[in-house]
XYZ file of C-alpha atoms in Angstrom:
93
model
C 109.569 97.317 99.784
C 112.690 98.954 101.099
C 111.290 100.508 104.256
C 110.348 98.609 107.371
C 106.677 98.326 108.219
C 104.548 96.426 110.686
C 101.328 94.434 110.532
C 99.237 97.221 112.061
C 100.312 99.632 109.316
C 99.572 97.064 106.594
C 96.012 96.340 107.708
C 95.108 100.034 107.462
C 95.849 100.160 103.711
C 93.539 99.209 100.844
C 94.844 96.437 98.589
C 94.546 97.178 94.848
C 95.011 94.585 92.102
C 97.064 96.117 89.278
C 95.608 93.633 86.752
C 92.056 94.974 86.924
C 92.097 97.989 89.268
C 89.941 96.168 91.829
C 90.080 97.391 95.402
C 90.225 93.960 96.995
C 89.840 95.117 100.592
C 92.353 95.102 103.419
C 94.632 92.440 104.822
C 92.926 90.594 107.634
C 95.232 87.676 108.440
C 98.775 86.527 107.763
C 100.308 83.119 106.955
C 103.822 82.556 108.316
C 106.203 79.668 107.638
C 107.284 78.940 111.208
C 110.324 76.916 110.138
C 111.687 79.636 107.873
C 110.365 82.572 109.875
C 108.992 84.197 106.709
C 105.640 85.581 105.633
C 104.103 83.315 102.989
C 100.823 85.125 102.318
C 98.181 87.532 103.529
C 94.428 87.021 103.501
C 91.813 89.581 102.514
C 88.389 89.077 104.014
C 85.628 89.218 101.424
C 83.306 92.209 101.551
C 79.850 91.826 103.031
C 80.775 90.813 106.517
C 79.863 93.362 109.176
C 82.271 93.541 112.113
C 82.392 89.766 112.464
C 78.685 89.539 113.205
C 77.666 87.315 110.312
C 79.589 84.214 111.352
C 81.930 82.573 108.874
C 83.395 84.415 105.950
C 85.825 83.529 103.194
C 89.159 85.154 102.525
C 91.266 85.587 99.400
C 94.933 84.631 99.626
C 97.646 86.978 98.345
C 101.142 85.489 98.240
C 104.041 87.611 99.488
C 105.576 87.463 95.993
C 102.416 89.032 94.519
C 102.909 92.264 96.469
C 104.443 94.821 94.102
C 104.499 97.973 96.221
C 103.529 99.070 99.704
C 102.651 102.741 99.382
C 101.549 105.413 101.831
C 97.831 104.670 101.376
C 97.543 101.484 99.300
C 99.228 98.165 98.650
C 99.586 97.275 94.964
C 99.376 93.560 94.149
C 99.477 91.522 90.948
C 97.124 88.561 91.417
C 95.115 86.313 89.134
C 91.659 87.878 89.129
C 89.902 84.529 88.607
C 88.627 83.833 92.126
C 88.185 80.160 91.246
C 91.949 79.813 90.839
C 92.758 81.578 94.119
C 93.248 79.764 97.392
C 90.369 80.506 99.731
C 90.070 79.691 103.394
C 87.228 79.936 105.862
C 87.726 82.351 108.712
C 86.048 81.716 112.023
C 85.353 84.179 114.792
């Protein structure tokens, strides 16, 4: 992650888990530590929601440290593929 990037470029890229090859989706939200001024994690909205029209959805959390590479078209991450061990939050419209 040597080059500078911005949030709008990140949300256009598919996120791929190197552990199982899963295309997890795209980043939808970001968690920032306001005291440190650092990104802590990104959230990936679960598939199945259509343009925010189905109300609440759940999101998978990907810690900043789990991002291995931000490429031209995809973001490679190394996350535990057991969804039960991942932090999940509810996203509201």
